[in-house]
mmCIF file of C-alpha atoms and ligand atoms in Angstrom:
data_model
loop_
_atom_site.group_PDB
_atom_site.id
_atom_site.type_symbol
_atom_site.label_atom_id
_atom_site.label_comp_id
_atom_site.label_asym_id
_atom_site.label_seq_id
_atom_site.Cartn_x
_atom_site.Cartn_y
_atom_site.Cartn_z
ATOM 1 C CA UNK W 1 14.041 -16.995 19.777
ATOM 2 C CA UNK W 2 11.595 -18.294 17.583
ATOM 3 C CA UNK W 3 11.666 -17.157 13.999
ATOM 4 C CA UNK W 4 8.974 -14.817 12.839
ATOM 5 C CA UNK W 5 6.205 -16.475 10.584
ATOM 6 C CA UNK W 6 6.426 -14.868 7.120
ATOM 7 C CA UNK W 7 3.513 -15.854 5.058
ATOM 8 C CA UNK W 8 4.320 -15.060 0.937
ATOM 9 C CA UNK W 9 1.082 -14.584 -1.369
ATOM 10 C CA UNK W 10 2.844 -13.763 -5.110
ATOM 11 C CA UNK W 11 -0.643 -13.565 -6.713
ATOM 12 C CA UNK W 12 -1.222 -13.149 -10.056
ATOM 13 C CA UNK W 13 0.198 -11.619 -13.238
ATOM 14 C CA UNK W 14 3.937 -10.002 -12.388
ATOM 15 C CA UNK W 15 3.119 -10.869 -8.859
ATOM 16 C CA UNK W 16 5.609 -14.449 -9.094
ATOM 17 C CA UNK W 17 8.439 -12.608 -11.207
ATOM 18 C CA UNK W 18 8.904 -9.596 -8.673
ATOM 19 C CA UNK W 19 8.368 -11.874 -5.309
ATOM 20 C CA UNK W 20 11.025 -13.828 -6.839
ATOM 21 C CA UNK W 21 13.548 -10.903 -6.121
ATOM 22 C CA UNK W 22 12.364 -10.710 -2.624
ATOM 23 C CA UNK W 23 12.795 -14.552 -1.929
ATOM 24 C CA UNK W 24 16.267 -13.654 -2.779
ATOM 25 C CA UNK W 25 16.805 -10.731 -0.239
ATOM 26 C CA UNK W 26 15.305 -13.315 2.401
ATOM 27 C CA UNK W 27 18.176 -15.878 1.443
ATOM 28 C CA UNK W 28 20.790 -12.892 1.903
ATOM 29 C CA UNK W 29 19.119 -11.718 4.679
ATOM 30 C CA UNK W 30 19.557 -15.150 6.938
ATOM 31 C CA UNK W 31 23.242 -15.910 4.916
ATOM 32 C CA UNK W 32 24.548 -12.358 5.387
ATOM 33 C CA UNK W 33 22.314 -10.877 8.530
ATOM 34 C CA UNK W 34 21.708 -13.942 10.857
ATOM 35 C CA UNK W 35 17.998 -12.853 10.240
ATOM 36 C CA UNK W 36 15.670 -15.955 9.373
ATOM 37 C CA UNK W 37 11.904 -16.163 8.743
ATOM 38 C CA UNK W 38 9.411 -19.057 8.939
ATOM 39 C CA UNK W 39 8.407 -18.486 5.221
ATOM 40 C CA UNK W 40 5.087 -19.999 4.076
ATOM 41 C CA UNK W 41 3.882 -19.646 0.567
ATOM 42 C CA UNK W 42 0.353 -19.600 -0.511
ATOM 43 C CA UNK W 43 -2.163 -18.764 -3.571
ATOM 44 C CA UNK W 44 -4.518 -15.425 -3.684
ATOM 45 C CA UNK W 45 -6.534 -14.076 -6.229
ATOM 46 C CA UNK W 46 -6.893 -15.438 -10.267
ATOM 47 C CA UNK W 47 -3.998 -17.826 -9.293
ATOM 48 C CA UNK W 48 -5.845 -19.512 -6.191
ATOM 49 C CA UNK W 49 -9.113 -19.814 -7.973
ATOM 50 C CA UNK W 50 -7.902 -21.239 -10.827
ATOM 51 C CA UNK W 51 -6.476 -24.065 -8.383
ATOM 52 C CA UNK W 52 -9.201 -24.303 -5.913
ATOM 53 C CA UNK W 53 -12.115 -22.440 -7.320
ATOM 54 C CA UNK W 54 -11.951 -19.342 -5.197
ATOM 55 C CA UNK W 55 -9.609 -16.282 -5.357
ATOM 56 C CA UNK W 56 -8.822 -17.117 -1.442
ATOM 57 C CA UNK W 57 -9.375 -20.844 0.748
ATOM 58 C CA UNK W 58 -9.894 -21.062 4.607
ATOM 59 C CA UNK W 59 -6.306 -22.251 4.292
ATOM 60 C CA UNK W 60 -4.520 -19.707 3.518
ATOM 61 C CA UNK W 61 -6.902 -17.431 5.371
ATOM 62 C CA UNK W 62 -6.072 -19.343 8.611
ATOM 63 C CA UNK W 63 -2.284 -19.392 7.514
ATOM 64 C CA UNK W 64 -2.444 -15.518 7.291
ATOM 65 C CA UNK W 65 -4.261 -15.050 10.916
ATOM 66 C CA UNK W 66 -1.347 -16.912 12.292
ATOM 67 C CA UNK W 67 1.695 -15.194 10.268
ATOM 68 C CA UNK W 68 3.255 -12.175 12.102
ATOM 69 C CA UNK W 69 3.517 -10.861 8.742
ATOM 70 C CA UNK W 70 2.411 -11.184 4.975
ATOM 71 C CA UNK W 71 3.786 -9.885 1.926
ATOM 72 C CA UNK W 72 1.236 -9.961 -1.267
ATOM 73 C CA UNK W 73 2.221 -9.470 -5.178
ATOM 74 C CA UNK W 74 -0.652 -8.359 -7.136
ATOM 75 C CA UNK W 75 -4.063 -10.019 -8.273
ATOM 76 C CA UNK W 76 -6.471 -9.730 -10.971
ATOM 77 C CA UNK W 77 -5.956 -9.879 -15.045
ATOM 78 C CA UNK W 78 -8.661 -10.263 -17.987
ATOM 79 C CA UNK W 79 -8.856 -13.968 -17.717
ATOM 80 C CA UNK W 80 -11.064 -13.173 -14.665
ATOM 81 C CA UNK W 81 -12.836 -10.225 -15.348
ATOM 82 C CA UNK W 82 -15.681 -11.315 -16.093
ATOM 83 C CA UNK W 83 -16.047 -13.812 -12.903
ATOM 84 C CA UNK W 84 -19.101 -12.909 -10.368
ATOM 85 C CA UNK W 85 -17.978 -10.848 -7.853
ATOM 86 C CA UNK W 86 -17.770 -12.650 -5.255
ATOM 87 C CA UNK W 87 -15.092 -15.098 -7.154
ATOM 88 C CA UNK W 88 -13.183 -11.954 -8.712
ATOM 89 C CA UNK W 89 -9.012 -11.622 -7.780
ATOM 90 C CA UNK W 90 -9.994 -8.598 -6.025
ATOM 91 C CA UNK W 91 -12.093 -10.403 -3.513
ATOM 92 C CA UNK W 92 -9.159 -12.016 -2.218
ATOM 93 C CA UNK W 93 -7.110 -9.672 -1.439
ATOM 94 C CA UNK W 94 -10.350 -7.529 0.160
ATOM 95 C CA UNK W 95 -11.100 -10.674 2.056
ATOM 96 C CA UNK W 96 -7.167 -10.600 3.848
ATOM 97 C CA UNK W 97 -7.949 -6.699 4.383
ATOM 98 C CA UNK W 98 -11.310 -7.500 6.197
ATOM 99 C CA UNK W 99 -10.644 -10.144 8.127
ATOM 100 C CA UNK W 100 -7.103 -9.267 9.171
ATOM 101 C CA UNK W 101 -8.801 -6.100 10.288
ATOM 102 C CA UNK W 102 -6.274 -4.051 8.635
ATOM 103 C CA UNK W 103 -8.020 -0.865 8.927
ATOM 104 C CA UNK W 104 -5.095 1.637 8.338
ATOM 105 C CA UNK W 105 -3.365 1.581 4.804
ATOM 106 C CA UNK W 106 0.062 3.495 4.762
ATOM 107 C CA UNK W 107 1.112 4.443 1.016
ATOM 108 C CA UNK W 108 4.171 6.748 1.093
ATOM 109 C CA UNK W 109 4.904 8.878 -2.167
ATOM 110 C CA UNK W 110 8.393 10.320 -2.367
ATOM 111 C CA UNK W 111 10.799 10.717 -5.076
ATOM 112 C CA UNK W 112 14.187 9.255 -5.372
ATOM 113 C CA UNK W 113 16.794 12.000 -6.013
ATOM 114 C CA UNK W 114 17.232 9.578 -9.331
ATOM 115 C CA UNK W 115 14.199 9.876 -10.580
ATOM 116 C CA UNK W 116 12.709 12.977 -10.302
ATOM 117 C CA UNK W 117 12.562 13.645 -13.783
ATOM 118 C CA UNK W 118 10.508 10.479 -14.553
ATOM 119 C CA UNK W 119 7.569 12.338 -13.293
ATOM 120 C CA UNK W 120 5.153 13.291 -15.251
ATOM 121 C CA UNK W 121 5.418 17.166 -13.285
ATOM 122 C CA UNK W 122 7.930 19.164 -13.704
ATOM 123 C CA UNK W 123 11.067 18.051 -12.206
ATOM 124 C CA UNK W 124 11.300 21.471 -9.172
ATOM 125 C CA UNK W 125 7.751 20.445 -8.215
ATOM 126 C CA UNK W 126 8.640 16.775 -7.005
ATOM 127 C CA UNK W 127 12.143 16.987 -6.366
ATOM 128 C CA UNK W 128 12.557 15.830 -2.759
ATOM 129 C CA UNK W 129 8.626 14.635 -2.335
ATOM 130 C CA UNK W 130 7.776 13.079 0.771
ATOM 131 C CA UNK W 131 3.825 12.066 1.197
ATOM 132 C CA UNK W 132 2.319 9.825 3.551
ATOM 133 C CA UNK W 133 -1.440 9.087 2.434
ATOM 134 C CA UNK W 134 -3.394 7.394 5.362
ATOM 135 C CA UNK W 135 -6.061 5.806 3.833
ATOM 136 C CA UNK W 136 -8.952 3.844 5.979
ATOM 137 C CA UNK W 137 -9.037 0.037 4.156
ATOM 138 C CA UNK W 138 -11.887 -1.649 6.266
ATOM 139 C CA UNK W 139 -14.773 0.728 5.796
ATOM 140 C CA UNK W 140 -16.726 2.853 3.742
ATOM 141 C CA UNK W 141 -18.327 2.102 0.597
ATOM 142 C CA UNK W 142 -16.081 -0.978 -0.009
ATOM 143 C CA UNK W 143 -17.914 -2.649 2.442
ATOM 144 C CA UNK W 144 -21.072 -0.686 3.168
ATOM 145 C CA UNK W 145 -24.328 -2.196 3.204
ATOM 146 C CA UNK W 146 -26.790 -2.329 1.516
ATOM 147 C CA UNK W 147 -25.242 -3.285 -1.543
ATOM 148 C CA UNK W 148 -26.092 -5.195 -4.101
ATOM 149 C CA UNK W 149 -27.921 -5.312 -7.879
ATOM 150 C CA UNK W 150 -31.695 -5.763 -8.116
ATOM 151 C CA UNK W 151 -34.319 -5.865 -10.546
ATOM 152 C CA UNK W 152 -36.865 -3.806 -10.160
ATOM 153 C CA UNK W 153 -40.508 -4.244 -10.648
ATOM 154 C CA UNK W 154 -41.142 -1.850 -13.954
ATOM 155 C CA UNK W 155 -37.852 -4.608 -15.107
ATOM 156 C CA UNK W 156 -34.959 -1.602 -14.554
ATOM 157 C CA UNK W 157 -32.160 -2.603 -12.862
ATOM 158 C CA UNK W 158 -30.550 -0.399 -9.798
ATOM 159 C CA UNK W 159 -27.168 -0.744 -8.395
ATOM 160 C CA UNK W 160 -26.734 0.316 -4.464
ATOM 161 C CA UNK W 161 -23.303 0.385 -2.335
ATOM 162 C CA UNK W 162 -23.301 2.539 0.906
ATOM 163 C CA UNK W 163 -20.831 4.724 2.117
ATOM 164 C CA UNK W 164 -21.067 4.390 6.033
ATOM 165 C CA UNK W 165 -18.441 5.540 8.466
ATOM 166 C CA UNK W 166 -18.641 5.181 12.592
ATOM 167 C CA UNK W 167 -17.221 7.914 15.049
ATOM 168 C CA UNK W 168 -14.674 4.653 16.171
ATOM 169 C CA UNK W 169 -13.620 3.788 12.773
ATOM 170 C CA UNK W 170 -13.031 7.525 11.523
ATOM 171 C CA UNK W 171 -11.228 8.580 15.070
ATOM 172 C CA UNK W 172 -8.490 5.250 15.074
ATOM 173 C CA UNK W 173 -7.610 6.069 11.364
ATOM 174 C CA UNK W 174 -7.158 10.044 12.473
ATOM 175 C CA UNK W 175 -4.485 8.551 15.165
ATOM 176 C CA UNK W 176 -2.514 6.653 12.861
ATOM 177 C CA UNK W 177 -1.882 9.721 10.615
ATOM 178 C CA UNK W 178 -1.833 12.055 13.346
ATOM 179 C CA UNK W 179 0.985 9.838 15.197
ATOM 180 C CA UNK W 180 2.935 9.720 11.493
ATOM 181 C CA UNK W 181 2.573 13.636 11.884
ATOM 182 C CA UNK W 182 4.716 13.647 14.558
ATOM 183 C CA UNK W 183 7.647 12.039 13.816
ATOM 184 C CA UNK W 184 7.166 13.801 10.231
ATOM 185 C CA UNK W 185 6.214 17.336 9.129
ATOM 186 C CA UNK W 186 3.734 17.515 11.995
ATOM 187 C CA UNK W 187 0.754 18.347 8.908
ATOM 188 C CA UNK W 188 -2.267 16.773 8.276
ATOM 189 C CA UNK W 189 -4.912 17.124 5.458
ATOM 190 C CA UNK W 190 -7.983 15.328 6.299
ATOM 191 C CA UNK W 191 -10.007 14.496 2.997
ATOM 192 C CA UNK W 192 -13.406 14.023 2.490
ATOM 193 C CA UNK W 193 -16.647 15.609 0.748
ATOM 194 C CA UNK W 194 -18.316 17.242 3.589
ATOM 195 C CA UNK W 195 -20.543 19.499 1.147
ATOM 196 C CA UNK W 196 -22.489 16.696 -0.075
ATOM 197 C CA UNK W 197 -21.610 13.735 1.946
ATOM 198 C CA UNK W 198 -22.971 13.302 5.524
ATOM 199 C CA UNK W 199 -20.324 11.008 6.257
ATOM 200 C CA UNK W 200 -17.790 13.273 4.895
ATOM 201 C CA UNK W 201 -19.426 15.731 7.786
ATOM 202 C CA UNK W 202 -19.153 13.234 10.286
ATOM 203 C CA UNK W 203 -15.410 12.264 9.384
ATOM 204 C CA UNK W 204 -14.221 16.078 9.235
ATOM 205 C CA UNK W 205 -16.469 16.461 12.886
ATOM 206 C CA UNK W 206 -14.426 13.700 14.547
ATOM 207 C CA UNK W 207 -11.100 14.314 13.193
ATOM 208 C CA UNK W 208 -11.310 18.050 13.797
ATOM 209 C CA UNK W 209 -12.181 17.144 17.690
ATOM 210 C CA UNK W 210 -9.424 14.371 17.933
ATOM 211 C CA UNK W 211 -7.487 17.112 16.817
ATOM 212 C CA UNK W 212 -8.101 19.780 19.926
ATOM 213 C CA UNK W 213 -8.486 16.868 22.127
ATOM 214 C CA UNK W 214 -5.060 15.083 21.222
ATOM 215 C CA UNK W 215 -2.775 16.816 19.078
ATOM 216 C CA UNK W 216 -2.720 20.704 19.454
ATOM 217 C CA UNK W 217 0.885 20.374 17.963
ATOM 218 C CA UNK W 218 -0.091 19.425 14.997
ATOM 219 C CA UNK W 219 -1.843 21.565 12.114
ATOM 220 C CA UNK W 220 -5.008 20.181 10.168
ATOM 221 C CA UNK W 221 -6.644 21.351 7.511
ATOM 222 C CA UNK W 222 -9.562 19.990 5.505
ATOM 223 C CA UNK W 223 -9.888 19.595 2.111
ATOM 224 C CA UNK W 224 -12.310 18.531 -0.227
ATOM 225 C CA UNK W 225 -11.323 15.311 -2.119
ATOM 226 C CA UNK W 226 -11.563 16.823 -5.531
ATOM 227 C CA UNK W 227 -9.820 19.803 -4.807
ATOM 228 C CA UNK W 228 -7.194 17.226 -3.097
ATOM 229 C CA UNK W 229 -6.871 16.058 -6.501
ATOM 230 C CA UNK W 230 -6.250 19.214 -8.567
ATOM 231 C CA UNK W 231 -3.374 20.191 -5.330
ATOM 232 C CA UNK W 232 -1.650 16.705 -5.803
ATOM 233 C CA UNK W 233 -0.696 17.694 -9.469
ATOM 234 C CA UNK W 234 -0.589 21.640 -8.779
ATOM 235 C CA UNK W 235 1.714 22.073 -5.633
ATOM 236 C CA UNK W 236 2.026 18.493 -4.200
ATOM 237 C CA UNK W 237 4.694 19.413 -1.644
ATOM 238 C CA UNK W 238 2.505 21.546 0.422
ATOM 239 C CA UNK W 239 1.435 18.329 1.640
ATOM 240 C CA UNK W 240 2.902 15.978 4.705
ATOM 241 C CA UNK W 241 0.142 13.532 5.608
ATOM 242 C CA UNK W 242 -3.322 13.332 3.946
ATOM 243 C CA UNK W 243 -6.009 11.214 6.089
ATOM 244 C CA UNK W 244 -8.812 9.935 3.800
ATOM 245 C CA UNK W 245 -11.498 7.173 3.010
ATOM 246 C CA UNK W 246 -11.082 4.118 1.405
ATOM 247 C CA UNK W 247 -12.484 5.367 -2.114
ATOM 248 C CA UNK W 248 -10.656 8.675 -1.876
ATOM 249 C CA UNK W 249 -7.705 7.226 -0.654
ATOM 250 C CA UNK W 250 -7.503 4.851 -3.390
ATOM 251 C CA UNK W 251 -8.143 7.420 -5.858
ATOM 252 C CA UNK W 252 -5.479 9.916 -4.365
ATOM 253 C CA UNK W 253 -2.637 7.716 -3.574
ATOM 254 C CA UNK W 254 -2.778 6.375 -7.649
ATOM 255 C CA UNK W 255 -2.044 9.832 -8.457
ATOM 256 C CA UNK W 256 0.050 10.621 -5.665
ATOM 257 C CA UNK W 257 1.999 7.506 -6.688
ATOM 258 C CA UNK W 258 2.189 8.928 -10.364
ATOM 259 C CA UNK W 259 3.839 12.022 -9.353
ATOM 260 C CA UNK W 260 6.888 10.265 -8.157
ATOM 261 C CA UNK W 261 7.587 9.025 -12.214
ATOM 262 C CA UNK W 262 6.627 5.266 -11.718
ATOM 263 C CA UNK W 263 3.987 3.404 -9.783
ATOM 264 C CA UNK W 264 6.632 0.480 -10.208
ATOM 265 C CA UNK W 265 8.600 1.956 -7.210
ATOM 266 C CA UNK W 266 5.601 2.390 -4.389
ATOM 267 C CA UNK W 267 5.016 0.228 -1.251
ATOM 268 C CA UNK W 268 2.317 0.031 1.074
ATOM 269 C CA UNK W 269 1.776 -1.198 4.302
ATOM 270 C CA UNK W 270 -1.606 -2.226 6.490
ATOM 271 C CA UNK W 271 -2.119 -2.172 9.467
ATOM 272 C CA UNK W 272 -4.473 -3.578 11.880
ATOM 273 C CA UNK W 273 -4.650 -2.650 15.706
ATOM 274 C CA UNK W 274 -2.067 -3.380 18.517
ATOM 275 C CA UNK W 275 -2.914 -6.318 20.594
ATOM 276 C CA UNK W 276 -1.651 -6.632 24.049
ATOM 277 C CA UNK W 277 1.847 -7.386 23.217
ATOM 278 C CA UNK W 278 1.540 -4.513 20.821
ATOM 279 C CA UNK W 279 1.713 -6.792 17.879
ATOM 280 C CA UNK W 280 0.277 -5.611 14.629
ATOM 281 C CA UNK W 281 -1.167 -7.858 12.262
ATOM 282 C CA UNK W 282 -0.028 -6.667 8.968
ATOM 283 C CA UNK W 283 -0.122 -6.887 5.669
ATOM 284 C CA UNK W 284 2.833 -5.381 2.762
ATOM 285 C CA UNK W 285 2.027 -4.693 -1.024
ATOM 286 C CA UNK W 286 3.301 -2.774 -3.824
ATOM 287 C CA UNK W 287 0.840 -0.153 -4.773
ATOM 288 C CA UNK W 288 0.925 -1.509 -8.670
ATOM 289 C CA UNK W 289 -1.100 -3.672 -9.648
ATOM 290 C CA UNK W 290 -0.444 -7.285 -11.678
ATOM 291 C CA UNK W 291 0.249 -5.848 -15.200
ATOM 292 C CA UNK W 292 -0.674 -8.716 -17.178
ATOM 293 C CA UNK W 293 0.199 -7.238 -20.160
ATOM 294 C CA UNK W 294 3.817 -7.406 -19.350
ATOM 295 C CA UNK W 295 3.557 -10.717 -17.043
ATOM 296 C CA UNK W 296 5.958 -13.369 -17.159
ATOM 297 C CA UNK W 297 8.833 -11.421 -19.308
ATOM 298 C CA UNK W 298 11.260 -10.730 -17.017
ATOM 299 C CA UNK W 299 10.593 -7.015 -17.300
ATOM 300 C CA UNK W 300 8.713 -6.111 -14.652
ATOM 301 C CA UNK W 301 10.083 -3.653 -11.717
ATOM 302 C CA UNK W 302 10.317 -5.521 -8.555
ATOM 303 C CA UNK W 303 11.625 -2.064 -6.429
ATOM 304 C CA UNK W 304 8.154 -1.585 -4.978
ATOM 305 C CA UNK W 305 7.853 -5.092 -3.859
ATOM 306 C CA UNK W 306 11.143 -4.912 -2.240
ATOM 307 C CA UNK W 307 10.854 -1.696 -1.009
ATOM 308 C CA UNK W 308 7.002 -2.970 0.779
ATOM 309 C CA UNK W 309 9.397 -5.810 2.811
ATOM 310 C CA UNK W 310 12.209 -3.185 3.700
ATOM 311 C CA UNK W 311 8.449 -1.370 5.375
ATOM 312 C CA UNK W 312 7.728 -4.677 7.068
ATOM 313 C CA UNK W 313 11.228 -5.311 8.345
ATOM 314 C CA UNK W 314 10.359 -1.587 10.342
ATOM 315 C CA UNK W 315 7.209 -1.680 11.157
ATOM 316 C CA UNK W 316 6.292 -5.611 11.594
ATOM 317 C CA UNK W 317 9.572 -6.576 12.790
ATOM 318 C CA UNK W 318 11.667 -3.570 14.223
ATOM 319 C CA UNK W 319 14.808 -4.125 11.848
ATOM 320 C CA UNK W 320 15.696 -0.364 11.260
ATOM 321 C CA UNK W 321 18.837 -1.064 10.460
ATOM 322 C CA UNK W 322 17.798 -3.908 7.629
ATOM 323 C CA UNK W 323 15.275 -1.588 6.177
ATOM 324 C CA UNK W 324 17.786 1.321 6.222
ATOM 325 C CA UNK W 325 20.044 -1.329 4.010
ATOM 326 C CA UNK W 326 17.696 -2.370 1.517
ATOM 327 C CA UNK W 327 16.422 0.769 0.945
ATOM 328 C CA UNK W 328 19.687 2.729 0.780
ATOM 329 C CA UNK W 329 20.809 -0.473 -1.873
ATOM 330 C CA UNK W 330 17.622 0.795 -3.781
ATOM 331 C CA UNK W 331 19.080 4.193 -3.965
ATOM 332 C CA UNK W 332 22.563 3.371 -5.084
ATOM 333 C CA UNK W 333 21.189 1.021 -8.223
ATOM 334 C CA UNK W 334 19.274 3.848 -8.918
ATOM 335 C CA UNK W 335 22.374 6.459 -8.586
ATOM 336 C CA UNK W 336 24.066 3.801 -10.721
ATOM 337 C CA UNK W 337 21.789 4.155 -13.452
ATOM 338 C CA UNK W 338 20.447 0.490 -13.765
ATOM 339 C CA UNK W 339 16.396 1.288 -14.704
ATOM 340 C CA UNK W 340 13.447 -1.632 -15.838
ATOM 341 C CA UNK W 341 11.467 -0.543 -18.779
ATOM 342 C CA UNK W 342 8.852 1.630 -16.412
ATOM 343 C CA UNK W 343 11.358 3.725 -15.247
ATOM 344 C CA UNK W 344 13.654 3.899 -18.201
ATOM 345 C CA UNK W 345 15.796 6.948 -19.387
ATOM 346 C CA UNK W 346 17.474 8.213 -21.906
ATOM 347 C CA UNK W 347 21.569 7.135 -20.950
ATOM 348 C CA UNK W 348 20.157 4.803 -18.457
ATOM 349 C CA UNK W 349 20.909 1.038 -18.501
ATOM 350 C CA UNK W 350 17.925 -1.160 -19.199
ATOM 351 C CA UNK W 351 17.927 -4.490 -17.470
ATOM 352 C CA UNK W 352 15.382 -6.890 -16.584
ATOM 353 C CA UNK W 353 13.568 -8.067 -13.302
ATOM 354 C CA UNK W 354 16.278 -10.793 -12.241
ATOM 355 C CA UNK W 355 19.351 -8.269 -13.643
ATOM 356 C CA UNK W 356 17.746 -5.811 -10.931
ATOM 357 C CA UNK W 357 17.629 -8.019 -8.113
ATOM 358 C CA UNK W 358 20.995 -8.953 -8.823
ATOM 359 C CA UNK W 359 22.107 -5.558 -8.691
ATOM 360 C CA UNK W 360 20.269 -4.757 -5.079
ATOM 361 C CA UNK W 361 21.940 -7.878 -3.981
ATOM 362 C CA UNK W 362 25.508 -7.120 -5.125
ATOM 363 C CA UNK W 363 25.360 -3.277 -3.782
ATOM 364 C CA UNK W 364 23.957 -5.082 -0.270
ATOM 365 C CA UNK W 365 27.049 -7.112 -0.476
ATOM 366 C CA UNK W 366 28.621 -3.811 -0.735
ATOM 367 C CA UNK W 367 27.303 -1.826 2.341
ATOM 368 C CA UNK W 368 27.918 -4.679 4.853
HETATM 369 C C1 IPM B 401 -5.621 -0.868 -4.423
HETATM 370 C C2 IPM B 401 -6.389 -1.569 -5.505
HETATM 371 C C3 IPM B 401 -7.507 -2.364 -4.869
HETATM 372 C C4 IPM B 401 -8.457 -1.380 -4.222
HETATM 373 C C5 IPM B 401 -8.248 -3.314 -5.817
HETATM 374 C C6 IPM B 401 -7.310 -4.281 -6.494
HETATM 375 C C7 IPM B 401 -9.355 -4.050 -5.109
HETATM 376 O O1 IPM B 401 -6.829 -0.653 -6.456
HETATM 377 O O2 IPM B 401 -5.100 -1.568 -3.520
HETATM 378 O O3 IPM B 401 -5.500 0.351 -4.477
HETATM 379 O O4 IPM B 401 -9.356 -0.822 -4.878
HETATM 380 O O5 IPM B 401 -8.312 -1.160 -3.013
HETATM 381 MG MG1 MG B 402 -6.076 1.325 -6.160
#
């Protein structure tokens, strides 16, 4: 059998220092599992433009197309804020999104036993937390057109971006989280803004009549995004799976994520469609972002990082029983009381980004 390409894009600020932890986990993985990956490495984002001039080159767009899998850092930081658009960080990674056609964005938001009283909520309200938000990632106002900034004649300027949504795109995103229903709390929310949106209309239509078409067994409800918001933080575990747009989506799983104490512990998977084969291109992420502000210190938390590979070792590559490993090696540092700075507390032991992946390594040596 031919080893699975694995295609590694650190990115920018803390992006190099946490992938660094995961190179590791391969190495133990092919020593200790007999599992080896075709491992490429490549630049997105500040990184890649400072190097080429753009935030993402035809080459590593064509080595992502042919990689069964690839596993991003973060982008972005102040040294490139101020970049036109099209050369921003951000671009980059959008670019992988689009092209990839990684429509469906998984961001799970639970709570490690551990941790629940890093949250921000009080500890009885997140205590065993389990949310799956579905978000769309290839449509909507991210990508809408027309957008654009013009001058206009009188010498005002106007900014336009377009939120626009398709029966197709809004019904394959509705599968995804009503297939995740199933094999979960068989509950979906489906978000949108149907009292002033027409899309949000459209997207509550279609998902409502996938629903009594498809999946009787499972309950729906719609819900407006804002009052989505004001639920996450009032009674977040009345909810199993939330479906929403990309804009919602990215607003609600940044506060779903907060809930759980630390955005330093999130993964995220996309996913495009299955091919014939029933291959997935895909792409895995930690829902943080590249805090450059503590980049390059060796303090960063690299759980989320790890934790998005232990979701492509499931879903891209069918290694339950790897996943199940990594994540339950998570868990026990956690039990054992080793925290980075994010997720510090009081009697807790402190240690640094390379102490941490040590510690996942040596309780994996454990479990085996
Ligand atoms: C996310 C991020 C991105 C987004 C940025 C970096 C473009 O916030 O993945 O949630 O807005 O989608
Ligand atoms: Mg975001």
């Amino acid at each position: 059998m031919t080893a699975k390409k694995l295609l590694i894009l650190p990115g920018d600020g803390i992006g190099p220092e946490v992938m660094a932890q995961v190179l590791r986990i391969i190495d133990w993985l092919a020593k200790k599992r007999q599992l080896s990956f075709d491992v490429s490495e490549g630049l997105v984002g500040g990184c890649s433009y400072d190097k080429h001039g753009v935030p993402l080159t035809e080459e590593t767009m064509e080595l992502a197309q042919q990689a069964d899998a690839v596993l991003l850092g973060a982008v972005g930081g102040p040294k490139w804020d101020t970049l036109p658009f099209a050369l921003k960080p951000e671009r980059g990674l959008l670019r992988l999104r689009k092209d990839l056609k990684l429509f469906a964005n998984l961001r799970p938001a639970f709570v490690f036993d551990a941790l629940a009283d890093a949250s921000s909520l009080k500890t009885d309200l997140v205590r065993g937390l389990d949310i799956m938000i579905v978000r769309e990632l290839t449509g909507g106002v991210y990508f809408g057109e027309p957008r654009g900034i013009e001058t206009l004649p009188n010498g005002e300027r106007r900014g336009v971006n377009t939120q626009v949504y398709t029966t197709s795109e809004i019904v394959r995103i509705a599968e995804v989280a009503f297939e995740l229903a199933r094999k979960r709390g068989k509950k979906v929310h489906s978000v949108e803004k149907a009292n002033v949106m027409e899309s949000g209309l459209l997207w509550r239509e279609e998902v409502q009549k996938l629903r009594d078409a498809r999946y009787p067994d499972i309950a729906l409800e719609h819900m407006y995004a804002d009052n989505c918001a004001m639920q996450l933080v009032r009674t977040p575990k009345q909810f199993d799976v939330i479906v929403t747009d990309n804009l919602f989506g990215d607003l609600l799983s940044d506060c779903a994520a907060m809930l759980t104490g630390s955005l330093g512990m999130l993964p995220s998977a996309s996913l495009g469609a299955a091919d014939a084969n029933g291959a997935r291109k895909a792409l895995y992420e930690p829902v943080h972002g590249s805090a450059p502000d503590i980049a390059g210190r060796d303090i960063a938390n690299p759980l989320a990082t790890l934790l998005s590979f232990a979701m492509m070792l499931r879903y891209s590559f069918d290694k339950e029983e790897d996943a199940t490993l990594l994540e339950t090696a998570v868990k026990a540092v956690l039990d054992g009381g080793m925290r980075t700075g994010d997720i510090m507390q009081p009697g807790m032991a402190k240690v640094s980004t390379t102490v941490m992946g040590e510690s996942i390594l040596r309780e994996l040596d454990k479990l085996i």
